[in-house]
CSV table of C-alpha atoms in Angstrom, one decimal:
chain,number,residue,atom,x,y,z
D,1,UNK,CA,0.0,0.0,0.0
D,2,UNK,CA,1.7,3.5,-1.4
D,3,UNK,CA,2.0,6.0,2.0
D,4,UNK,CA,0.9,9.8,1.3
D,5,UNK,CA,2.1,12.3,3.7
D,6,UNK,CA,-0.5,15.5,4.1
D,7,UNK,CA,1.2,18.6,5.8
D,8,UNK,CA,-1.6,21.0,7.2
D,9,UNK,CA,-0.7,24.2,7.4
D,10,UNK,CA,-2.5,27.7,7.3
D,11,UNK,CA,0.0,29.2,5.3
D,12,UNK,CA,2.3,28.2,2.1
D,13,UNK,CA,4.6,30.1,0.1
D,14,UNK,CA,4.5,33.0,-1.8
D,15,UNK,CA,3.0,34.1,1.4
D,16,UNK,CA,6.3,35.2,3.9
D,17,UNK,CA,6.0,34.4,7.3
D,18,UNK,CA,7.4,31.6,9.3
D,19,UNK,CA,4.4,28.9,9.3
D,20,UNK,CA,4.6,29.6,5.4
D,21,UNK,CA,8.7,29.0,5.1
D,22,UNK,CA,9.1,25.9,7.5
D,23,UNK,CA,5.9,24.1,6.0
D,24,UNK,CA,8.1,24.6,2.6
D,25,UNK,CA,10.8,23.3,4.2
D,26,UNK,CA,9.0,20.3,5.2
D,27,UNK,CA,8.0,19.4,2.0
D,28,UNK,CA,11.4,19.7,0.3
D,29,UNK,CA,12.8,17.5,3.2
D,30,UNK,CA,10.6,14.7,3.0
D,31,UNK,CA,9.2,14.5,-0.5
D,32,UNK,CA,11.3,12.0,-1.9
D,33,UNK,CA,10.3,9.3,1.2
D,34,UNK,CA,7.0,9.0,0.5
D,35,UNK,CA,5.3,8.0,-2.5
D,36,UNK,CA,3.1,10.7,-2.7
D,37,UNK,CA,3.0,15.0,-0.8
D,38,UNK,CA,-0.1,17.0,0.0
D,39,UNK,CA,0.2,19.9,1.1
D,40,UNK,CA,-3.6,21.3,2.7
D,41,UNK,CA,-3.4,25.1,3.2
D,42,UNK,CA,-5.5,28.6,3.3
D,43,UNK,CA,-6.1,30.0,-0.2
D,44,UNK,CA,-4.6,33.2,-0.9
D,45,UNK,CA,-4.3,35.9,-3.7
D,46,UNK,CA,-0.7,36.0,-3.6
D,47,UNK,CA,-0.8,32.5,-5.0
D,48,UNK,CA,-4.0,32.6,-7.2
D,49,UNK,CA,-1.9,35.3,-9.0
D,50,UNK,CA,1.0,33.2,-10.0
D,51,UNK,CA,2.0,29.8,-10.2
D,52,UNK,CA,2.2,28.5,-6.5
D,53,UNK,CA,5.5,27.6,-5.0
D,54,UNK,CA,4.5,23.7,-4.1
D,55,UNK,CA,6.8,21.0,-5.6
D,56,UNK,CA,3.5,18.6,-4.6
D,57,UNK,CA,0.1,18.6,-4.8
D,58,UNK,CA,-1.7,21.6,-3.5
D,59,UNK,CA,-4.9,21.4,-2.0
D,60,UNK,CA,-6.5,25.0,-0.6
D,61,UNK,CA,-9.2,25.4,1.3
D,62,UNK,CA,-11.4,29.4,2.2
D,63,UNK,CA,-12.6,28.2,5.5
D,64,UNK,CA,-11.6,25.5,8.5
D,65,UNK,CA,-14.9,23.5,8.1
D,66,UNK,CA,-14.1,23.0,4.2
D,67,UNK,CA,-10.6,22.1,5.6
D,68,UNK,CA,-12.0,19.3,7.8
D,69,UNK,CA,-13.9,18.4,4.2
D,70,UNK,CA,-11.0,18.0,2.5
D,71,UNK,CA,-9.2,15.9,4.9
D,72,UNK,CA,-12.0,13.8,5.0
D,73,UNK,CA,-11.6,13.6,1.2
D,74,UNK,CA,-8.0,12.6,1.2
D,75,UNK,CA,-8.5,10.1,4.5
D,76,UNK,CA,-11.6,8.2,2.5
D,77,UNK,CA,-9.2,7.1,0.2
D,78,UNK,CA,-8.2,3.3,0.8
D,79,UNK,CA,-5.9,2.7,-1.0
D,80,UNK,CA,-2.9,4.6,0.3
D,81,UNK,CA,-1.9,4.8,4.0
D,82,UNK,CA,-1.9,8.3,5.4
D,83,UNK,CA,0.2,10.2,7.9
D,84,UNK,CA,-0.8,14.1,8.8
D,85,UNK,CA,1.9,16.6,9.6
D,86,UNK,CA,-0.3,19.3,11.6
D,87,UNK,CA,1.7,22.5,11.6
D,88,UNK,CA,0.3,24.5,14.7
D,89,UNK,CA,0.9,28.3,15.8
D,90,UNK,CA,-2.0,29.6,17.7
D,91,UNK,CA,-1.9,32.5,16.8
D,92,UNK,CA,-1.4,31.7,13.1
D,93,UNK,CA,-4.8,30.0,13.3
D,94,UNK,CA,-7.1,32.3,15.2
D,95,UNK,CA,-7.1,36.1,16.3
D,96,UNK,CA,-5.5,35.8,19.6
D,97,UNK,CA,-4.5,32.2,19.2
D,98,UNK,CA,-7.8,31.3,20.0
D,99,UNK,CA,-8.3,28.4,17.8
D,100,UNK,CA,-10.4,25.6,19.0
D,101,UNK,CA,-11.5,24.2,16.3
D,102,UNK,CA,-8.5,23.6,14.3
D,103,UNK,CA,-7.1,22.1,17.9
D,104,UNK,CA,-9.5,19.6,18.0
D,105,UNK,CA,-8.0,18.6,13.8
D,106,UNK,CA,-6.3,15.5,15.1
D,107,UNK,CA,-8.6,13.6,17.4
D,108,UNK,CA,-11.8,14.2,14.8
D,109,UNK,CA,-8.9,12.5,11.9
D,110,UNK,CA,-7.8,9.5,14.6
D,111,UNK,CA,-11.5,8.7,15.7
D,112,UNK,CA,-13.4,9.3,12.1
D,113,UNK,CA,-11.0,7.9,10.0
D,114,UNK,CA,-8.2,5.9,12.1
D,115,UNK,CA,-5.4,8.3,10.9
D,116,UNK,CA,-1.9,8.9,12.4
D,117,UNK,CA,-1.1,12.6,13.1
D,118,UNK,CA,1.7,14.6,13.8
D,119,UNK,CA,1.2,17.6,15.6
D,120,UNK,CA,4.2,20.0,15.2
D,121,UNK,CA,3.9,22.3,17.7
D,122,UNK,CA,5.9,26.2,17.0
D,123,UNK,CA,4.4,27.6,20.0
D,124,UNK,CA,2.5,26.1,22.8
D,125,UNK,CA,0.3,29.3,24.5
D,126,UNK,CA,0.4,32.8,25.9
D,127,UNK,CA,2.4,32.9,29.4
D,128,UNK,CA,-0.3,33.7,32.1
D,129,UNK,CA,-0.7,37.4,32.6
D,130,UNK,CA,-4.4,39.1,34.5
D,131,UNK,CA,-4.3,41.2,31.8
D,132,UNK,CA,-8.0,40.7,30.5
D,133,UNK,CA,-6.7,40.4,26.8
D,134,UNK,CA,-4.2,37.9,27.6
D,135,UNK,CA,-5.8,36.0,30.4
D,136,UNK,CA,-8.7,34.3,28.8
D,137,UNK,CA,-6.3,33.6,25.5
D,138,UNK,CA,-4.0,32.2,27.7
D,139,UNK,CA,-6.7,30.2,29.3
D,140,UNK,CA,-8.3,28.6,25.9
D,141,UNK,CA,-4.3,27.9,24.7
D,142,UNK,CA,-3.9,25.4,27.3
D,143,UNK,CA,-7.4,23.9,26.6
D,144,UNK,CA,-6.4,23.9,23.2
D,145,UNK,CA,-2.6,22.1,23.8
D,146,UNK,CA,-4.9,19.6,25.4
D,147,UNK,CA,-6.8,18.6,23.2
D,148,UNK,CA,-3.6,18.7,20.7
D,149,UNK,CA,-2.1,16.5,23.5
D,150,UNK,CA,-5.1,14.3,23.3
D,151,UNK,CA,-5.5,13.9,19.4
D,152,UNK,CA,-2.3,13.2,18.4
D,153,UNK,CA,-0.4,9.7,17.7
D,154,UNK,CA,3.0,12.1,18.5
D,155,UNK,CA,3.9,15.8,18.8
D,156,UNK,CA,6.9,17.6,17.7
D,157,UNK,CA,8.6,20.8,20.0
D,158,UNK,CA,11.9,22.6,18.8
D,159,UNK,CA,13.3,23.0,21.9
D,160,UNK,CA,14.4,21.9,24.6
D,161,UNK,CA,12.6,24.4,27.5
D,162,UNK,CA,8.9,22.6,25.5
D,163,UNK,CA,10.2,19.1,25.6
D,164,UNK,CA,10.8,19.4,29.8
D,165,UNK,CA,7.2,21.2,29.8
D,166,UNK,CA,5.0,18.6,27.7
D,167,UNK,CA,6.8,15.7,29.4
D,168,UNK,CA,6.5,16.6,33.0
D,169,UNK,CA,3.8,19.4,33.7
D,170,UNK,CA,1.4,18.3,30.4
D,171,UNK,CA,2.7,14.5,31.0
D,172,UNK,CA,-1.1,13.2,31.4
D,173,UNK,CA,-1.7,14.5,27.7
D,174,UNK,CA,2.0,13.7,26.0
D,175,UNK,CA,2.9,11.0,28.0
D,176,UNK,CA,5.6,9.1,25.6
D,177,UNK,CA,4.4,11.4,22.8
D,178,UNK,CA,6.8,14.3,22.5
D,179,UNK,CA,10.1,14.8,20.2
D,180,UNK,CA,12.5,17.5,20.3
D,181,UNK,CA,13.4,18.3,16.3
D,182,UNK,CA,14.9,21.5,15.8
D,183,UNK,CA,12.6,24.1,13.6
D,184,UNK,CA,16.0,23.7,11.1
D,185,UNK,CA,17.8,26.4,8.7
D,186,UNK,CA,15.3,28.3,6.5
D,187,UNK,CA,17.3,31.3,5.9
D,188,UNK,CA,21.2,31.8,4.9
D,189,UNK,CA,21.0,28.8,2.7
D,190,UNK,CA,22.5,29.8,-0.6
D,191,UNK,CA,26.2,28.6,-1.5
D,192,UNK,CA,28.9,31.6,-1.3
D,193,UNK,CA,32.1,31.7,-2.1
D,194,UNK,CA,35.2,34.2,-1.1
D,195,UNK,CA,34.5,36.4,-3.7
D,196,UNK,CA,30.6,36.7,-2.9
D,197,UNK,CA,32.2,38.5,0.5
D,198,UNK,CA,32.4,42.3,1.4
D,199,UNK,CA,36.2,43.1,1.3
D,200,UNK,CA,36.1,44.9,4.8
D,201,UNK,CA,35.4,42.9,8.7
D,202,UNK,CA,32.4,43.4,9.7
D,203,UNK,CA,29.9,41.6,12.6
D,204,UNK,CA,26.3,40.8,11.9
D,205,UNK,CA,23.0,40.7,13.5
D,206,UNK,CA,20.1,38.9,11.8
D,207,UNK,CA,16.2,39.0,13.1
D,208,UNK,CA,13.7,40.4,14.0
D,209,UNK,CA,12.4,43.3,16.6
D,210,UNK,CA,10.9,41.5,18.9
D,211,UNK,CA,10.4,42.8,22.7
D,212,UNK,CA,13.2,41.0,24.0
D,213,UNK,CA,16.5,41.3,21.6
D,214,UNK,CA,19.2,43.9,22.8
D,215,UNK,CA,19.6,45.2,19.6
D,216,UNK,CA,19.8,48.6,21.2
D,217,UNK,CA,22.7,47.4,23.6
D,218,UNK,CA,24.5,45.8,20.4
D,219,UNK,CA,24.9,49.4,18.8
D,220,UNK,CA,25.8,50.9,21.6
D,221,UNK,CA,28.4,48.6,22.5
D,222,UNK,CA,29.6,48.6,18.5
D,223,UNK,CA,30.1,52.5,18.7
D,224,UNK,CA,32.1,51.6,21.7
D,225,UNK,CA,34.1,49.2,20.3
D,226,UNK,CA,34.6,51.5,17.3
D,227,UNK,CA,37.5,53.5,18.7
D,228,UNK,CA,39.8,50.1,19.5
D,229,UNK,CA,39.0,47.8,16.3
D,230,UNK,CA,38.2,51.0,13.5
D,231,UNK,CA,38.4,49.1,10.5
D,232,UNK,CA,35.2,46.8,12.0
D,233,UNK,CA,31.5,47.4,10.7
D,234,UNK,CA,28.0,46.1,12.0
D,235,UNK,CA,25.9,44.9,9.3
D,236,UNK,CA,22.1,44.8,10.8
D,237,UNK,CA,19.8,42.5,8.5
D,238,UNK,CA,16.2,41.3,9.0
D,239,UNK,CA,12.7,41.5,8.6
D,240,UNK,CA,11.5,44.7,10.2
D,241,UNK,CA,9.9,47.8,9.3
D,242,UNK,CA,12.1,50.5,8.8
D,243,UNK,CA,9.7,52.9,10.0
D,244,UNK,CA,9.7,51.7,13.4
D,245,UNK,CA,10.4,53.7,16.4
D,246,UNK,CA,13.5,51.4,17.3
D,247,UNK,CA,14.8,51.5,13.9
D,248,UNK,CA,14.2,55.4,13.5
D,249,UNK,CA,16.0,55.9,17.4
D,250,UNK,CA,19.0,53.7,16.3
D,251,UNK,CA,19.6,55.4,13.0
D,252,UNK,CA,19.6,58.5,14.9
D,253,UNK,CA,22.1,57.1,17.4
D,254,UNK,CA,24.7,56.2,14.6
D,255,UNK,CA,24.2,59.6,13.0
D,256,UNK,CA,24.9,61.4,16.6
D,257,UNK,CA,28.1,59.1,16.7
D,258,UNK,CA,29.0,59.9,13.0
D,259,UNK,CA,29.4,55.7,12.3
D,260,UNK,CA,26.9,56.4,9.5
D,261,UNK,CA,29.6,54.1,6.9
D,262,UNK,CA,30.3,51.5,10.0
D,263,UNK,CA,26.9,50.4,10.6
D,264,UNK,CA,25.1,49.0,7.7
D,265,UNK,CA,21.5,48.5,8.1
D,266,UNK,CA,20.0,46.8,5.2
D,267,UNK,CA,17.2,45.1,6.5
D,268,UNK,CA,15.1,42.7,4.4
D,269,UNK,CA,18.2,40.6,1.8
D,270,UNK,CA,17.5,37.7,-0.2
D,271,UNK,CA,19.1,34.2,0.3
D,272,UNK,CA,21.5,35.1,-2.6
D,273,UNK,CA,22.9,37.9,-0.2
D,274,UNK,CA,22.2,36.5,3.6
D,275,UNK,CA,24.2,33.7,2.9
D,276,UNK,CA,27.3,34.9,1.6
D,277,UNK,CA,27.0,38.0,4.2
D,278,UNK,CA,26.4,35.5,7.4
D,279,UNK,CA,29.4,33.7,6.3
D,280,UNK,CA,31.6,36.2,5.6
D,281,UNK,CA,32.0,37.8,9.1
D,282,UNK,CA,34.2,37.0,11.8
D,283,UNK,CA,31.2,36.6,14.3
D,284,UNK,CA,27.5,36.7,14.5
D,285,UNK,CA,25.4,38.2,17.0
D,286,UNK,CA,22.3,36.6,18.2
D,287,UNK,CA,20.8,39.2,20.7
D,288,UNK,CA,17.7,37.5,21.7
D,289,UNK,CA,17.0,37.4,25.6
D,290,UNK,CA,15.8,34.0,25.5
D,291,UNK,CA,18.9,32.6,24.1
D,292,UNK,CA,20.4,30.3,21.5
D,293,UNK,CA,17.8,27.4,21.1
D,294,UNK,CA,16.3,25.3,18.3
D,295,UNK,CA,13.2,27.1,17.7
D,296,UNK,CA,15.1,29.8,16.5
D,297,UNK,CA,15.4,29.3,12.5
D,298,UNK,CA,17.9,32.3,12.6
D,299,UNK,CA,20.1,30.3,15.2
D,300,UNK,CA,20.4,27.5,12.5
D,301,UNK,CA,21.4,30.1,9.7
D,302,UNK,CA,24.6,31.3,12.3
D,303,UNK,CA,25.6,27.7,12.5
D,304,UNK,CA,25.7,27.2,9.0
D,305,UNK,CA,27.7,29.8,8.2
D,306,UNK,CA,30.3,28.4,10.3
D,307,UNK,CA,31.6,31.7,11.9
D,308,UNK,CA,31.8,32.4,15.5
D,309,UNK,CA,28.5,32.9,17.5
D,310,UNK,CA,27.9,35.1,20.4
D,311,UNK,CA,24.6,34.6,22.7
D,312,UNK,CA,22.7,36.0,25.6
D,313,UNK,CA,22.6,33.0,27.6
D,314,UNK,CA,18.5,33.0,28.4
D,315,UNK,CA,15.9,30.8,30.0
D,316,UNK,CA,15.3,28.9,26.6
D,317,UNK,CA,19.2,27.9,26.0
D,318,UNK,CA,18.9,24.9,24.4
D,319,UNK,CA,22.0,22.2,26.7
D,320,UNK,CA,23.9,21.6,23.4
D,321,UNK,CA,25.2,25.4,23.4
D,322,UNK,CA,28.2,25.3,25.7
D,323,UNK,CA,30.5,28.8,26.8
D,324,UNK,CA,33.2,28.3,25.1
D,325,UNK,CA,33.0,25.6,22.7
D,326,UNK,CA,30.2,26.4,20.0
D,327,UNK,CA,28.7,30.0,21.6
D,328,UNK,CA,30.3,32.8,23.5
D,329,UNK,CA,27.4,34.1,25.9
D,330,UNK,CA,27.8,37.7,26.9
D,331,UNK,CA,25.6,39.7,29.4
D,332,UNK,CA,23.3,41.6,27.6
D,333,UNK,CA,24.1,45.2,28.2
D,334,UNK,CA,26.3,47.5,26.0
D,335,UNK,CA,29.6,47.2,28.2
D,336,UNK,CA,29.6,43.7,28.2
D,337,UNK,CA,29.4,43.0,24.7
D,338,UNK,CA,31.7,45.6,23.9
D,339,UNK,CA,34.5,43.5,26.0
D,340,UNK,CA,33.2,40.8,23.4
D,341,UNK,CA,33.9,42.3,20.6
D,342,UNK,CA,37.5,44.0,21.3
D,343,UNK,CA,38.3,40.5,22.6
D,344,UNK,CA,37.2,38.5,19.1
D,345,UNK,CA,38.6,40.7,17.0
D,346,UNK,CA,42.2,40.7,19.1
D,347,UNK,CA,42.3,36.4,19.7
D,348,UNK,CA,41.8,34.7,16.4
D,349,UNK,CA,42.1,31.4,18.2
D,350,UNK,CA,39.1,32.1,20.1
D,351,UNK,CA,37.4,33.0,17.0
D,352,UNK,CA,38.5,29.9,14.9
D,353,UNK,CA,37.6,27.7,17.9
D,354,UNK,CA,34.0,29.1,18.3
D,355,UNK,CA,34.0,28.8,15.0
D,356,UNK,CA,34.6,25.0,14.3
D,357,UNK,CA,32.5,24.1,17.4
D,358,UNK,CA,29.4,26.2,15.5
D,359,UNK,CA,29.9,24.2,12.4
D,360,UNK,CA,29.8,21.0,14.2
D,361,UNK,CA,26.8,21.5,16.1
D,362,UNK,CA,25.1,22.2,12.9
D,363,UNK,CA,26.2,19.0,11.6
D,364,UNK,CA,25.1,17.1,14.7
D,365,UNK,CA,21.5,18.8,15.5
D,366,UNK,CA,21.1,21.3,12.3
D,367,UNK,CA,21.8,20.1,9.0
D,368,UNK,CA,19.1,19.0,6.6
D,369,UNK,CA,20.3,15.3,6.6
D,370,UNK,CA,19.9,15.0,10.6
D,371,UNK,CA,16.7,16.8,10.7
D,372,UNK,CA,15.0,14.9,8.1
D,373,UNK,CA,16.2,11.6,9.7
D,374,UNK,CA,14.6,12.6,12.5
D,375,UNK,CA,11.7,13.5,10.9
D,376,UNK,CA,11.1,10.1,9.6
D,377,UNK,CA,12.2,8.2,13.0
D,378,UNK,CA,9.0,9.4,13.7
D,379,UNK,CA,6.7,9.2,10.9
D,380,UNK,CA,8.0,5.9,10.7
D,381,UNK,CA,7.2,5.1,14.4
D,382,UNK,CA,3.5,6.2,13.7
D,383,UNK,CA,3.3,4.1,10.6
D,384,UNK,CA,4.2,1.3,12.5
D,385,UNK,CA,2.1,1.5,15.2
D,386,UNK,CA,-0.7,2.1,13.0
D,387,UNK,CA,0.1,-1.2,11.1
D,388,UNK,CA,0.4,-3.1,14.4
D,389,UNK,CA,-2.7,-1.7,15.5
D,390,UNK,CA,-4.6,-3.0,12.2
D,391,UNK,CA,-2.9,-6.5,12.3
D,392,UNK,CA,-4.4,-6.5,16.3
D,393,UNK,CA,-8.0,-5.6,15.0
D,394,UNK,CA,-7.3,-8.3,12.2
D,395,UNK,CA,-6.6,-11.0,14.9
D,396,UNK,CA,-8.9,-9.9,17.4
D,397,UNK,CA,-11.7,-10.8,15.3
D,398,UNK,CA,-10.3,-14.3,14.7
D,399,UNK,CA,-9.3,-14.7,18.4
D,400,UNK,CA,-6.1,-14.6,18.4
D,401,UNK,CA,-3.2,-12.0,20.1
D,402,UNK,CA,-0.5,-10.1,18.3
């Protein structure tokens, strides 16, 4: 019997955002190990304008409760075995994250139809706050994890701060049910070469501006720095809007400090530039409070490029990243991480060591290849508990015991 692997998502490329990028992702990883791809996502006018990005079948659905028709569609069919990837964001699926009905996706596929699903899980649910619009959200997420919990054959967490929380708070509903696959490298994956490189040192920071990265401190500690290493330059890239106040504050800072040609804020650069430009400096910076960890795509992208990494050390360090041997972890405030960057720039050793032990830890948890055998350890492990669990029925009725 052929197998068919159905990844659910909300979004799919052309549409940019992460849900849309690592469901892309997903496909290209596993397409060649099953004998047949669907990909089930939200219909959108991005896509209905030009030729959509899927290497598989595409399936699109306008609402959830034609979604829940089309899945019974594909499941109805009996003569291939089916496994569901369910790629779930709350927030991506309802206004506030409130999304109980797609929550309750795969127990209505195991109890209708018998179906094995997958539940990769981005984000679990809002952190309690009494704030009214974030305590009643945070109060149907956990519902909503439960029945998740409930549903699915197994679930899938990036890091490792979610694995300890499913299998010991949330252990009644993910008892023996949770993995810990990183989300893997999305961005920074096109090939460079020496000549591809700008022919001046520079450090880079790649992200976003969310609340809790010390981009701020980063500048601050750059224009610091400036006076001891003054051939260096900070290259800022990401996706953020360049009319935001933090943006607007920081190019104001530079100019006040006349490093207008030292910091290089480009913001939004294609793969054919992030790569080559990630791998080309002597260190990246990954500013994020809540550390290094696997959920982080960018982290991936900075151990790829196989140049030194500095960190805040936060509460969501994943245990692989070790002071010292793959990551530098620097307090985050501006004096700190100026100390950081006189010191890389001064002890090449240090740098070449950080260096190697980035590139191997890609290689160990990172890379494609260990990700997608990971991936398929268990999608295979679902299979085959599916199978047993037919050849049971199948002796059951006879009277017999597998």
């Amino acid at each position: 019997m052929q197998t068919r692997l159905v990844i659910v998502t909300r979004y799919f490329p052309p549409i940019e955002n992460g849900l849309a990028h690592h469901s892309a992702y997903l496909e290209d990883l596993l397409k060649e190990s099953y004998d047949e791809v669907v990909i089930v996502c939200q219909t959108n006018e991005k896509r209905t304008r030009a030729a959509h990005h899927a290497k598989s079948k595409l399936v699109e659905f306008q609402s959830l409760w034609e979604l829940f028709g089309i899945l019974n569609t594909i499941c109805r069919e009996s003569t291939k075995r089916h496994v569901i990837v369910f790629q779930y964001v709350p927030h991506m699926w309802g206004r506030s994250g409130v999304a109980v009905l797609p929550s309750m996706l795969p127990l209505w596929v195991r109890l209708r139809h018998r179906t094995s699903v997958v539940s990769f899980l981005h984000e679990l649910k809002y952190d309690w706050s009494l704030h009214p619009k974030r305590l009643l959200p945070g109060l149907v997420h956990r519902v909503q994890l439960s029945l998740i919990g409930v549903g699915s054959n197994q679930v899938i967490v990036t890091n490792d701060l979610r694995y300890r929380a499913l299998t010991r708070r949330w252990r009644w509903f993910f008892a023996n049910k949770v993995s810990r696959i990183p989300a893997g490298c999305i961005s920074g994956r096109s090939r460079h070469t020496v000549s591809d490189r700008p022919n001046y040192p520079y450090i880079t920071w790649f992200g976003t501006l969310s609340d809790d990265q010390k981009l701020e401190e980063l500048v601050s500690a750059f224009c610091s720095a400036s006076k001891d290493v003054p051939d260096l330059r900070l290259v800022i890239m990401g996706a953020f809007d360049w009319q935001a106040h933090r943006i607007r504050d920081i190019q104001s800072n530079i100019a006040k400090w006349k490093l207008g040609n030292r910091v290089l804020i480009r913001g939004f650069v294609d793969e054919e530039e992030l790569g080559p430009t990630l791998a080309g400096s002597f260190a990246n910076f990954h500013m994020a409070g809540s550390g290094p960890s696997g959920r982080r795509t960018v982290v991936a992208a900075y151990l790829k490029s196989g140049r030194a990494l500095v960190a805040v050390d936060g509460h969501e360090t994943d245990p692989e990243f070790i002071h010292g041997k793959n990551v530098y972890f620097v307090e985050p405030d501006a004096s700190a991480i100026r100390d950081v960057i006189i010191r890389l720039w001064r002890d090449p050793n240090l740098r070449n060591k950080l260096a190697s032990g980035s590139r191997r830890l890609y290689d160990q948890m990172y890379s494609d290849e260990t990700i997608r055998h990971k991936l398929l350890r268990v999608l295979a492990g679902i299979a085959q508990s599916r199978t047993l669990d037919s050849e049971q029925e199948r002796l059951n009725v006879r009277g017999e015991t597998l």
